[in-house]
Amino acid sequence: MKSGPLKKSVLMICRSLGIPLVGFEPVERREDPPKDLPNVLSPWIPEDFWPHSIYPETKTVIVIGLPVSLPVVETAPSIYYHELYKTVNSALDLKAYEIANFLIEKGYGAIYLPRDAYGDIKILVENPFAFFSHKHAAYLAGLGSIGQNNVLLTPEYGPRVRFTSIFTTAEIKPDPVKNEDLCTRCLLCVKNCPVGAIPRKGDFPPPVDKKLCAIRSSQLRDQFRSPCGICIKVCPVGKDRELFGRKNMSIYSKDRKFEKYHMAWEHVRM
Ligand code: B12
Ligand code: SF4
Ligand code: SF4
């Protein structure tokens, strides 16, 4: 099948699976990054994390994204966000597996990748890496730019979206990269991080203190309230804020001017 019609049919499958964000990254972008990328990544993505280091025949990475609903993330850390996180994770894995099978039926090599790929948060405390980075794949597939909080910001959901990827041998028409830097540098993520893991100054995007963040997540996991997620809840970027009526960022401030929200979040956290 030609690249254009194949892309259309992958997009149709994604639509039927209820996937709102889909991007196509040609693997050449790892070696020869587009000049108009919105961020300068220094160092560049290590070669061990390139698709050809995992499945050498890969020609295209298909990245899919599912949102985490803002009013649920607002309760974080909580058992509610913990459950949503697990639900979205399972949905991502299952949908990616189905897309890979669709491509195989069409006669192409294809493998799904798990959305995370680490055994346990305790392992991330010592070695905070999985074997592939979906954030970078989404970035190179044109889904958004990287923010001060070091995760991918999308126009649709800001950072409140989780990703996974499918590798395929099919050459599919790539999506252009987004050249707009979506981060407003409001520093709300920096100010609200409870363990000070996000640097205020220096390189952009900054190197987050992975250990501090992973230790916090590990402590929350022992209470069934992981992950932390505060740096994605307080980010003003994303059209989801309009949809949920959450444009006013002072609802999160500790002076509790917006008592009804604080009461709701506390009720859920009980
Ligand atoms: C490990 C991990 C963590 C660790 C480490 C976080 C981190 N910043 O790397 C911990 C537990 C702390 C964590 C926390 C969170 N995570 Co997390 N995490 C992952 C995971 C499983 C793997 C990431 C990975 O291995 N990347 C590969 C490396 C190469 O990427 P990198 O570290 O960014 O690499 C750069 C630099 O570090 C540097 N570099 C690389 N190697 C080396 C070595 C040296 C020596 C040096 C100096 C530099 C360097 O070069 C790279 C390019 O510049 C991914 C899922 C996945 N498989 O992609 C989710 C993922 C990144 N997490 C996600 C999220 C949402 C979170 C949290 C918000 C928690 C939550 N779910 O609510 C927090 C946010 C923390 C933050 N502000 O960054 C999402 C991000 C979605 C998005 N919109 O971008 C992902 C993609 C999960 C998913 N499937 O959607 N996470
Ligand atoms: S997830 Fe929590 S601890 Fe980790 S960087 Fe974000 S706000 Fe800080
Ligand atoms: S909270 Fe502000 S500084 Fe942090 S990533 Fe979002 S827009 Fe950028």
Tab-separated table of C-alpha atoms and ligand atoms in Angstrom:
chain	number	residue	atom	x	y	z
A	1	MET	CA	0.000	0.000	0.000
A	2	LYS	CA	1.238	3.549	-0.729
A	3	SER	CA	2.291	5.790	2.156
A	4	GLY	CA	-0.682	8.211	1.877
A	5	PRO	CA	-3.537	5.630	1.871
A	6	LEU	CA	-1.784	3.629	4.630
A	7	LYS	CA	-1.595	6.749	6.800
A	8	LYS	CA	-5.309	7.329	6.210
A	9	SER	CA	-6.181	3.806	7.256
A	10	VAL	CA	-3.984	3.993	10.393
A	11	LEU	CA	-5.690	7.271	11.297
A	12	MET	CA	-9.094	5.657	10.772
A	13	ILE	CA	-8.175	2.761	13.073
A	14	CYS	CA	-6.972	5.264	15.662
A	15	ARG	CA	-10.226	7.180	15.401
A	16	SER	CA	-12.225	3.992	15.848
A	17	LEU	CA	-10.109	3.201	18.935
A	18	GLY	CA	-10.913	6.645	20.407
A	19	ILE	CA	-7.346	7.977	20.226
A	20	PRO	CA	-7.300	11.793	20.032
A	21	LEU	CA	-3.554	12.348	19.414
A	22	VAL	CA	-1.554	10.532	16.726
A	23	GLY	CA	1.790	11.481	15.168
A	24	PHE	CA	4.154	9.915	12.638
A	25	GLU	CA	7.924	10.196	13.084
A	26	PRO	CA	10.264	9.041	10.303
A	27	VAL	CA	13.334	7.459	11.944
A	28	GLU	CA	15.758	9.706	9.995
A	29	ARG	CA	14.819	12.544	12.352
A	30	ARG	CA	17.016	10.967	15.073
A	31	GLU	CA	20.158	11.279	12.960
A	32	ASP	CA	19.199	14.425	11.104
A	33	PRO	CA	16.865	16.487	13.328
A	34	PRO	CA	14.650	19.085	11.611
A	35	LYS	CA	16.056	22.615	11.913
A	36	ASP	CA	12.746	24.072	13.118
A	37	LEU	CA	12.304	21.974	16.276
A	38	PRO	CA	10.974	24.139	19.140
A	39	ASN	CA	13.630	23.106	21.715
A	40	VAL	CA	17.356	22.509	21.680
A	41	LEU	CA	17.998	19.207	23.437
A	42	SER	CA	21.438	19.038	24.918
A	43	PRO	CA	22.610	16.337	24.918
A	44	TRP	CA	20.589	14.949	22.001
A	45	ILE	CA	18.618	11.720	22.539
A	46	PRO	CA	21.218	8.952	23.157
A	47	GLU	CA	21.525	6.498	20.252
A	48	ASP	CA	20.612	3.543	22.497
A	49	PHE	CA	17.151	5.092	22.612
A	50	TRP	CA	16.731	5.397	18.844
A	51	PRO	CA	14.199	3.013	17.250
A	52	HIS	CA	16.886	1.246	15.196
A	53	SER	CA	18.660	0.232	18.434
A	54	ILE	CA	15.525	-1.655	19.464
A	55	TYR	CA	14.002	-2.865	16.156
A	56	PRO	CA	16.587	-2.151	13.430
A	57	GLU	CA	14.101	-2.430	10.532
A	58	THR	CA	11.907	0.419	11.814
A	59	LYS	CA	11.052	3.116	9.253
A	60	THR	CA	8.269	4.945	11.076
A	61	VAL	CA	7.339	5.479	14.717
A	62	ILE	CA	3.627	5.999	15.278
A	63	VAL	CA	2.957	7.790	18.553
A	64	ILE	CA	-0.437	7.772	20.221
A	65	GLY	CA	-1.567	9.968	23.127
A	66	LEU	CA	-4.457	9.640	25.569
A	67	PRO	CA	-5.396	12.472	27.934
A	68	VAL	CA	-5.553	12.347	31.719
A	69	SER	CA	-8.640	14.385	32.662
A	70	LEU	CA	-7.810	17.689	34.342
A	71	PRO	CA	-10.386	17.507	37.201
A	72	VAL	CA	-8.962	14.096	38.160
A	73	VAL	CA	-5.309	15.218	37.945
A	74	GLU	CA	-6.306	18.161	40.173
A	75	THR	CA	-6.901	15.745	43.038
A	76	ALA	CA	-3.310	14.451	42.727
A	77	PRO	CA	-1.688	12.969	44.640
A	78	SER	CA	-4.727	10.780	45.248
A	79	ILE	CA	-6.091	7.286	44.830
A	80	TYR	CA	-8.301	8.766	42.072
A	81	TYR	CA	-5.363	9.932	39.907
A	82	HIS	CA	-3.599	6.650	40.751
A	83	GLU	CA	-6.562	4.724	39.282
A	84	LEU	CA	-6.803	6.980	36.214
A	85	TYR	CA	-3.071	6.526	35.621
A	86	LYS	CA	-3.470	2.740	35.663
A	87	THR	CA	-6.527	2.867	33.376
A	88	VAL	CA	-4.829	5.116	30.807
A	89	ASN	CA	-1.701	2.958	30.919
A	90	SER	CA	-3.659	-0.227	30.159
A	91	ALA	CA	-5.644	1.513	27.417
A	92	LEU	CA	-2.436	2.768	25.763
A	93	ASP	CA	-0.827	-0.664	25.772
A	94	LEU	CA	-3.914	-2.369	24.397
A	95	LYS	CA	-4.585	0.175	21.657
A	96	ALA	CA	-0.927	0.168	20.545
A	97	TYR	CA	-0.999	-3.637	20.394
A	98	GLU	CA	-4.108	-3.507	18.183
A	99	ILE	CA	-2.538	-0.934	15.839
A	100	ALA	CA	0.580	-3.101	15.481
A	101	ASN	CA	-1.617	-6.089	14.612
A	102	PHE	CA	-3.493	-4.024	12.027
A	103	LEU	CA	-0.192	-3.184	10.312
A	104	ILE	CA	0.921	-6.808	10.435
A	105	GLU	CA	-2.339	-7.825	8.708
A	106	LYS	CA	-1.546	-5.286	5.982
A	107	GLY	CA	1.827	-7.027	5.462
A	108	TYR	CA	4.229	-4.801	7.429
A	109	GLY	CA	6.483	-5.574	10.348
A	110	ALA	CA	5.171	-3.796	13.428
A	111	ILE	CA	5.657	-3.960	17.203
A	112	TYR	CA	3.933	-2.107	19.988
A	113	LEU	CA	5.938	-0.678	22.858
A	114	PRO	CA	4.678	-0.632	26.427
A	115	ARG	CA	3.896	2.880	27.645
A	116	ASP	CA	6.508	2.678	30.411
A	117	ALA	CA	8.711	-0.434	30.492
A	118	TYR	CA	10.217	-0.514	33.961
A	119	GLY	CA	9.464	-3.112	36.566
A	120	ASP	CA	8.775	-0.986	39.574
A	121	ILE	CA	9.199	2.613	40.806
A	122	LYS	CA	11.842	1.359	43.280
A	123	ILE	CA	13.999	0.443	40.261
A	124	LEU	CA	13.559	3.950	38.764
A	125	VAL	CA	14.938	5.501	41.960
A	126	GLU	CA	18.305	3.892	41.156
A	127	ASN	CA	18.093	3.913	37.351
A	128	PRO	CA	15.477	6.362	36.045
A	129	PHE	CA	15.347	5.079	32.466
A	130	ALA	CA	13.145	2.802	30.397
A	131	PHE	CA	14.448	1.468	27.071
A	132	PHE	CA	12.568	3.927	24.851
A	133	SER	CA	11.372	7.486	25.375
A	134	HIS	CA	7.824	8.176	24.171
A	135	LYS	CA	8.186	11.847	25.074
A	136	HIS	CA	10.956	12.238	22.512
A	137	ALA	CA	9.033	10.203	19.952
A	138	ALA	CA	5.979	12.446	20.421
A	139	TYR	CA	8.245	15.494	20.128
A	140	LEU	CA	9.743	14.251	16.853
A	141	ALA	CA	6.302	13.239	15.571
A	142	GLY	CA	5.121	16.852	15.828
A	143	LEU	CA	2.810	16.516	18.824
A	144	GLY	CA	4.241	19.358	20.904
A	145	SER	CA	7.200	21.021	22.618
A	146	ILE	CA	9.029	20.263	25.859
A	147	GLY	CA	8.245	22.495	28.832
A	148	GLN	CA	10.114	23.720	31.891
A	149	ASN	CA	8.607	20.697	33.670
A	150	ASN	CA	10.542	18.508	31.215
A	151	VAL	CA	7.495	16.742	29.788
A	152	LEU	CA	5.806	17.256	26.428
A	153	LEU	CA	3.257	20.078	26.238
A	154	THR	CA	0.563	19.664	23.598
A	155	PRO	CA	-1.813	22.387	22.373
A	156	GLU	CA	-4.772	20.131	23.188
A	157	TYR	CA	-4.010	18.902	26.730
A	158	GLY	CA	-0.825	20.710	27.747
A	159	PRO	CA	1.259	18.086	29.617
A	160	ARG	CA	-1.851	16.108	30.665
A	161	VAL	CA	-1.406	13.388	28.113
A	162	ARG	CA	0.323	10.006	28.218
A	163	PHE	CA	1.955	8.385	25.220
A	164	THR	CA	3.074	5.151	23.747
A	165	SER	CA	4.562	4.151	20.394
A	166	ILE	CA	4.363	1.576	17.625
A	167	PHE	CA	7.410	0.791	15.454
A	168	THR	CA	6.737	-0.273	11.885
A	169	THR	CA	8.708	-1.159	8.769
A	170	ALA	CA	6.114	0.745	6.718
A	171	GLU	CA	7.202	4.104	5.343
A	172	ILE	CA	4.354	6.409	6.282
A	173	LYS	CA	4.099	10.096	5.396
A	174	PRO	CA	5.635	11.987	8.350
A	175	ASP	CA	3.936	14.775	10.263
A	176	PRO	CA	5.690	18.145	10.361
A	177	VAL	CA	7.295	19.027	13.690
A	178	LYS	CA	5.637	21.750	15.757
A	179	ASN	CA	7.925	24.741	15.779
A	180	GLU	CA	6.072	26.659	18.474
A	181	ASP	CA	7.517	26.591	21.999
A	182	LEU	CA	4.326	26.234	24.057
A	183	CYS	CA	5.884	26.794	27.491
A	184	THR	CA	5.022	30.260	28.868
A	185	ARG	CA	7.868	30.124	31.470
A	186	CYS	CA	5.302	30.929	34.167
A	187	LEU	CA	7.344	28.668	36.508
A	188	LEU	CA	4.209	27.354	38.232
A	189	CYS	CA	5.633	23.839	37.848
A	190	VAL	CA	8.885	24.921	39.533
A	191	LYS	CA	7.129	26.740	42.401
A	192	ASN	CA	4.665	23.923	43.104
A	193	CYS	CA	7.003	20.930	42.937
A	194	PRO	CA	6.936	19.683	46.542
A	195	VAL	CA	10.545	18.429	46.464
A	196	GLY	CA	12.192	21.176	44.381
A	197	ALA	CA	13.077	18.759	41.579
A	198	ILE	CA	12.645	21.245	38.699
A	199	PRO	CA	15.451	23.814	38.335
A	200	ARG	CA	14.372	27.439	37.958
A	201	LYS	CA	17.424	28.639	35.988
A	202	GLY	CA	19.946	27.242	33.544
A	203	ASP	CA	19.386	25.051	30.501
A	204	PHE	CA	15.961	24.825	28.911
A	205	PRO	CA	14.356	22.300	29.130
A	206	PRO	CA	16.048	21.832	32.504
A	207	PRO	CA	17.433	18.564	33.816
A	208	VAL	CA	14.846	17.518	36.396
A	209	ASP	CA	16.227	15.838	39.520
A	210	LYS	CA	14.923	12.396	38.618
A	211	LYS	CA	15.983	10.837	41.889
A	212	LEU	CA	14.074	13.340	44.050
A	213	CYS	CA	10.973	12.927	41.886
A	214	ALA	CA	11.221	9.114	41.803
A	215	ILE	CA	11.661	8.917	45.599
A	216	ARG	CA	8.514	11.002	46.055
A	217	SER	CA	6.602	8.773	43.655
A	218	SER	CA	7.874	5.684	45.432
A	219	GLN	CA	6.687	7.029	48.814
A	220	LEU	CA	3.283	7.863	47.325
A	221	ARG	CA	3.060	4.420	45.731
A	222	ASP	CA	3.365	2.821	49.167
A	223	GLN	CA	0.180	4.767	49.998
A	224	PHE	CA	-1.527	3.899	46.638
A	225	ARG	CA	-1.414	7.595	45.662
A	226	SER	CA	1.323	7.644	43.030
A	227	PRO	CA	2.412	9.291	40.794
A	228	CYS	CA	2.775	12.846	42.085
A	229	GLY	CA	1.715	14.727	38.929
A	230	ILE	CA	1.660	18.247	40.463
A	231	CYS	CA	3.847	19.723	37.691
A	232	ILE	CA	1.313	18.615	35.090
A	233	LYS	CA	-1.765	19.730	37.040
A	234	VAL	CA	-0.593	23.347	37.514
A	235	CYS	CA	0.529	23.931	33.923
A	236	PRO	CA	-1.648	26.594	32.214
A	237	VAL	CA	-1.041	25.216	28.712
A	238	GLY	CA	-3.757	23.183	26.974
A	239	LYS	CA	-7.247	23.658	25.531
A	240	ASP	CA	-8.550	21.197	28.137
A	241	ARG	CA	-8.452	24.128	30.617
A	242	GLU	CA	-11.129	25.917	28.612
A	243	LEU	CA	-13.281	22.828	28.267
A	244	PHE	CA	-13.212	22.142	32.011
A	245	GLY	CA	-13.598	25.851	32.943
A	246	ARG	CA	-10.180	25.995	34.605
A	247	LYS	CA	-8.523	29.036	33.004
A	248	ASN	CA	-8.037	30.827	36.322
A	249	MET	CA	-4.760	29.491	37.693
A	250	SER	CA	-5.297	31.015	41.160
A	251	ILE	CA	-7.719	28.171	41.965
A	252	TYR	CA	-4.603	26.222	43.013
A	253	SER	CA	-3.209	28.888	45.317
A	254	LYS	CA	-2.937	28.060	48.987
A	255	ASP	CA	-5.046	31.066	50.065
A	256	ARG	CA	-8.086	28.948	49.113
A	257	LYS	CA	-10.060	31.754	47.445
A	258	PHE	CA	-11.800	29.005	45.497
A	259	GLU	CA	-12.920	26.967	48.484
A	260	LYS	CA	-15.351	24.731	46.546
A	261	TYR	CA	-12.505	23.190	44.553
A	262	HIS	CA	-10.283	22.651	47.580
A	263	MET	CA	-13.155	20.976	49.427
A	264	ALA	CA	-13.810	18.658	46.488
A	265	TRP	CA	-10.135	17.684	46.185
A	266	GLU	CA	-9.849	17.057	49.911
A	267	HIS	CA	-12.968	14.903	49.910
A	268	VAL	CA	-11.470	12.702	47.176
A	269	ARG	CA	-8.133	12.482	48.988
A	270	MET	CA	-9.709	11.261	52.283
B	1	B12	C1	11.832	7.086	33.876
B	1	B12	C2	10.565	7.915	33.841
B	1	B12	C3	10.316	8.790	34.895
B	1	B12	C4	11.327	9.039	36.003
B	1	B12	C5	12.399	10.009	35.454
B	1	B12	C6	11.785	11.267	34.795
B	1	B12	C7	12.581	11.936	33.732
B	1	B12	N1	12.447	13.241	33.652
B	1	B12	O1	13.304	11.311	32.952
B	1	B12	C8	10.419	9.632	37.118
B	1	B12	C9	9.913	8.534	38.020
B	1	B12	C10	11.105	10.682	37.986
B	1	B12	C11	9.256	10.155	36.286
B	1	B12	C12	8.413	11.133	36.712
B	1	B12	C13	7.382	11.645	35.959
B	1	B12	N2	6.894	11.165	34.815
B	1	B12	CO1	7.791	9.782	33.840
B	1	B12	N3	8.550	8.488	32.757
B	1	B12	C14	9.654	7.794	32.781
B	1	B12	C15	9.709	6.807	31.595
B	1	B12	C16	9.240	5.440	32.092
B	1	B12	C17	11.043	6.622	30.887
B	1	B12	C18	11.773	7.912	30.523
B	1	B12	C19	13.095	7.561	29.854
B	1	B12	O2	13.727	6.553	30.112
B	1	B12	N4	13.533	8.407	28.945
B	1	B12	C20	14.747	8.164	28.194
B	1	B12	C21	15.797	9.238	28.435
B	1	B12	C22	16.903	9.092	27.395
B	1	B12	O3	15.177	10.508	28.297
B	1	B12	P1	15.712	11.784	29.122
B	1	B12	O4	16.177	11.376	30.447
B	1	B12	O5	14.656	12.843	29.025
B	1	B12	O6	16.957	12.137	28.238
B	1	B12	C23	17.475	13.420	28.054
B	1	B12	C24	18.482	13.825	29.098
B	1	B12	O7	18.357	13.107	30.312
B	1	B12	C25	19.808	13.542	28.454
B	1	B12	N5	20.467	12.304	28.927
B	1	B12	C26	20.164	11.049	28.620
B	1	B12	N6	21.015	10.205	29.153
B	1	B12	C27	21.908	10.954	29.823
B	1	B12	C28	22.994	10.568	30.589
B	1	B12	C29	23.756	11.568	31.195
B	1	B12	C30	24.905	11.148	31.999
B	1	B12	C31	23.400	12.943	31.037
B	1	B12	C32	24.172	14.007	31.687
B	1	B12	C33	22.280	13.293	30.271
B	1	B12	C34	21.561	12.296	29.678
B	1	B12	O8	19.596	13.394	27.076
B	1	B12	C35	18.251	13.251	26.752
B	1	B12	C36	17.866	14.234	25.695
B	1	B12	O9	18.132	15.537	26.069
B	1	B12	C37	8.670	7.473	30.607
B	1	B12	C38	7.913	6.446	29.734
B	1	B12	C39	8.708	6.108	28.501
B	1	B12	N7	9.048	4.860	28.318
B	1	B12	O10	8.991	6.993	27.724
B	1	B12	C40	7.743	8.211	31.563
B	1	B12	C41	7.194	9.594	31.132
B	1	B12	C42	8.329	10.446	30.615
B	1	B12	N8	6.690	10.144	32.380
B	1	B12	C43	5.632	10.845	32.227
B	1	B12	C44	5.046	11.622	33.270
B	1	B12	C45	3.716	12.284	32.957
B	1	B12	C46	5.690	11.761	34.506
B	1	B12	C47	5.252	12.589	35.712
B	1	B12	C48	4.495	13.888	35.469
B	1	B12	C49	4.479	11.730	36.732
B	1	B12	C50	3.050	11.505	36.365
B	1	B12	N9	2.784	10.504	35.582
B	1	B12	O11	2.141	12.190	36.814
B	1	B12	C51	6.626	12.866	36.389
B	1	B12	C52	7.276	14.136	35.815
B	1	B12	C53	8.686	14.297	36.177
B	1	B12	C54	9.360	15.369	35.355
B	1	B12	N10	9.034	16.620	35.638
B	1	B12	O12	10.153	15.062	34.469
B	1	B12	C55	5.113	10.793	30.804
B	1	B12	C56	5.330	12.123	30.080
B	1	B12	C57	4.186	12.452	29.132
B	1	B12	C58	4.417	13.766	28.474
B	1	B12	N11	3.351	14.537	28.327
B	1	B12	O13	5.523	14.087	28.093
B	1	B12	C59	5.929	9.597	30.195
B	1	B12	C60	6.308	9.717	28.744
B	1	B12	C61	5.052	8.339	30.417
B	1	B12	C62	4.043	8.069	29.289
B	1	B12	N12	3.999	6.821	28.826
B	1	B12	O14	3.366	8.937	28.838
B	1	B12	N13	9.198	9.546	35.090
B	2	SF4	S1	5.970	14.816	39.510
B	2	SF4	FE1	5.883	15.947	41.477
B	2	SF4	S2	7.906	15.604	42.421
B	2	SF4	FE2	8.091	15.049	40.258
B	2	SF4	S3	8.838	16.907	39.235
B	2	SF4	FE3	6.597	16.914	39.057
B	2	SF4	S4	5.890	18.086	40.841
B	2	SF4	FE4	8.028	17.519	41.246
B	3	SF4	S1	3.833	25.316	34.294
B	3	SF4	FE1	4.531	27.150	33.153
B	3	SF4	S2	6.784	26.983	33.150
B	3	SF4	FE2	5.969	24.974	33.744
B	3	SF4	S3	5.853	23.822	31.795
B	3	SF4	FE3	3.848	24.766	32.104
B	3	SF4	S4	3.958	26.732	31.011
B	3	SF4	FE4	6.070	26.005	31.254
